[in-house]
Each structure stands twice: as C-alpha cells, then as structure tokens.
Amino acid sequence: MSTKLSPLAWFSSGWKLLGYVLPMALACAGIAGLPVSMAIAGVMCALLCSLLLGGSKKILLTPSPFSALMLMAAIAYYAGVVSERIAVASLLTLFTGGWLLLMSLILPKHCLNWIARPVWHGIGLGMTLTLIVMLFPVILGVQANNSSWQGMWELLIDWQGWNWPSVVLAGLSFALLVLWRSKTQPKALWVLLLVWILSYIWPFALVGIATPVQQNVQLWPFMNPVHADWPLLFFLSATIALLIYMESCQYLSNQFRRNVGLVGFSNILTAFTGGMVISLGYIADEVLRIKRNTLIAMLLLMALIFCWSWLAYVPLPVLAVIALYVICVQINWCELRLYCWQWSDLLWLCISAILIILFGVCTGLWLVISFALIVMCWYSLRMHAWPVLLPEVQIIAQEAVIILPQILLFANVSTLLNKSYLLINTLDIKKIYLDMSAGCHADVTVFFHLQALARRLHQQEKMLFVCGLNEKTYRILIAKKLDYLSAEQFSTLSAESLLICHKYNNGPVIA
C-alpha cells in the first residue's frame, strides 16, 4: 500500500499548520497598528526560509507570541503615521536579525540553559499579563490613555463608554473558540473566515468596530525617512533577539547554532520584504509533520489569502481574542502541576513576573535575566556545581549505568542530562540506570528535564531508572508522578546495587 499523500492531504496539513502560524501574526500586526500585509509578508518569508533552509519535522519559522508581543511593545513608543510605524517595525526586524546572527557566532553554545523553568514561566506570565492589559481596550472598543493596570481599572469602571457591539463580537468569538471542539489549531482560521462572512451581513464599520490599518505591501520599508531614537531601537531589537535566543535555548536544543543563525537570516530577509519579526516555533501536535510538500501547500494557501485579501477586514476585537486564545493554548498546563508545594520555585516565578509587570517588557526582561545570572553563579559555586563535569557511562551486562559526577540542580541539569542522553542514544540497550549519588536538588527544572529524558528514552523503547537518591528527594519525586517515570523507577540504592537486585530477581521491574 502506498504511503504517499494526495495533494488534498497536503493542503489539509498545510491549513492545519497555518492555524499555528497565521492567526497570532495577524493579531499582533493589527493590534500594534501595523497593516496585516506585514504579517502576511512575514509568514510567507518564514515559510520560504523553512522550505529552502529548514530540516526538522517539528520546527517551523513563525511569528511567535512573545517575540510578536515584544514588537508590539516597541512600536508603542512610536505613535506617528502608519508609514513611520512600518519603517520602525522593519528596522527592528532588521536589527533583530543582525543581533541573532551575532549571538549565533560569539555566544557559547546553550549559554542560557541555566535559566530555571520558574524564571522562564515567570517571564511568560508577566508578558501574558502585559498582553492582556494591551488588548483590553481593543476588546472594549475604546481608546486607551495608557497601557497600565490603573488604566485598565479605569476602563472597567467607565462601562458606559464601552463600544458594546465590539464587546459582543469579542464575546461571541471567544465562545466559539472555546466551545468548538477540535484537537487542532485551524479553528482560529475558521473563526476569521466566519467573521469576514458576517461583515457582509452586518457591516462592522457602521457600529464603530475598528479594523486593521489598510496598507499595501512595501519593499525596503526601512529605507523610508524616519525620525527614530537609534539607541532605543538598538536596545529594543537586542531585547527581542534575547527573547528569541532564550526560546531557542529552552525548547530547541538540537542544532542550536544553526537554528539561531537561520532565524537571524530569516529576519533580515523579512525586513527587506516588509514583514514583521519571526522566531522559531515547535509544533507539539504529534500528528502533524513539517514536510516539503506541506510547506509548498502552505505557501500556495498564503498566496491565495493574500490575493483574496479578506483577512484585512477582520475586526480588531476578534484579533485580540484570538491572540489571547493562542497564548492560552500554547501554555503547557500539565507542567504547572510540578509547582505543587515547591515554594521556592513559586517565589522565583512570582518575582520574575512582577519585574516584567513593574518595569515593562523590555527593561524587565534584562533585569530578570541579570538577577537570575547572579543567583545562578552564586548557587553553583556554593554547591560546587561549576564547572560542569562530564557524566561517565559504564556498560554492565548489556545495561548502561550513568554516573553523574556532581550534584544535579537547575543550573546544570539541562547540560548533564543532554550529555547523558548523547552517550547512550546509539547503544543497543533496554535499561539505563542514572546514578545521582552525588546529590540531586528537587526543583521544577530538575523535574522537567528528568521527565523529558524519560520521554525521549521511552520513544526508543528504553527504560530509565533514577538511583542513588536520598530519602527526601526520593519521596518528592514519587509524589510528583512524573510522566514516563513510575514509582518503581526511583530508588535510594546505588545504580550497581539496583542492577544486581534486578538481575537477582530475574524478572521485570514493572508488570
């Protein structure tokens, strides 16, 4: 039986992948006061670079929510005419690409792997709350005096000034997104299409509902004269590049330098074609795979959408609701259960989010990373976890024993477990014993990376046993109920003792 897909299947997969890529780009462009043509140009450039230069089946160049939010925050500094905002956005995209190329060349590999998961989650929480403050006036259909919590509270009190047709339309869009049962993302695109059809029945302009800025695609937009604060532009673009670099460190560790360089080159190309900032996205849907035929189908669909130009008339309240929905969908809610009774990790998360909210997205991000770097250096030196030593692997009776040479904590867990995986990845073994007799600090970052290692080994039909734990850490790990790690796979015995015990029993550990 042939495994080749028909053209109809290619376009179906392409439409599903567009559901992950296009809605957020359109929303961020519209809310930032930029024409949606910039979002479409950015998505098309990202797809073209993925087609010509990409190679992974799960990684796609796309305008990500947080990098697009950074662009929105940067554009907020420039409230001039549309042509000036377009020029500033293109300059930011161009400079971001240059910063990323520079980072891929001079920064050490995975130099931000020490960022703890609570810090990263706190950054995400702070940015999400900031985005809510920016989107609230759009949903209510009013002009915001300032993007602050006080301004949002004043808008809530002054309910008589709301544009009620805008509120009703946003509520209906949100209800449709939530109640529409679908396992894939393209329902956001279907909502956009339905709202466009509704605009012919009930013209939104007649009831004061705002629509995105209308402007044709401009090539070389950064060549237009603009009165910009150049130091501020360099700072904002460096902040956007830093965030994209952090996203790559957290989620896409394989072929790291190539991925960051690819994003930098793609942003430079996007700036020349009049697009907006793009980043790396990871498609978590197990069914979807990024293939060449699918990318070609996506480009054809984007060309049809561009020629049809129906997305240009989608109301801003609908785009605001879609932006909030996409961010909520991308949150890994299952990972939040790891914070149960982890008070120090919760404190890190709250401090990071508060710094982002108080000092703004740009300044707050640099403060959080600087503070996290200082604490990481102090903690690593105090726990004798720096420099990071290489793990050792011993093959005993066709089973692997990995001995970690130092305590496992948030600052080195990513490096140690990645190196451990590379050591046993190609070995023909079924059981791996990870000896943590040197110590293990039970925090959310360690839980996350242990779970990720167990999942990768499970996909190869291998079983991970975590050994050498002290009694306290042993009880905590069992209570967390990590995926792919049952209670029988944790032990206070050393790896050699547990291996001998399994051989002596001569039976499976898990029924």
mmCIF file of C-alpha atoms in Angstrom, residues 7 363 381 396 511:
data_model
loop_
_atom_site.group_PDB
_atom_site.id
_atom_site.type_symbol
_atom_site.label_atom_id
_atom_site.label_comp_id
_atom_site.label_asym_id
_atom_site.label_seq_id
_atom_site.Cartn_x
_atom_site.Cartn_y
_atom_site.Cartn_z
ATOM 1 C CA PRO A 7 -2.494 16.872 -2.907
ATOM 2 C CA THR A 363 13.649 46.586 30.809
ATOM 3 C CA LEU A 381 29.722 27.977 43.279
ATOM 4 C CA ILE A 396 27.337 -3.829 32.737
ATOM 5 C CA ALA A 511 4.375 -5.630 35.300
#
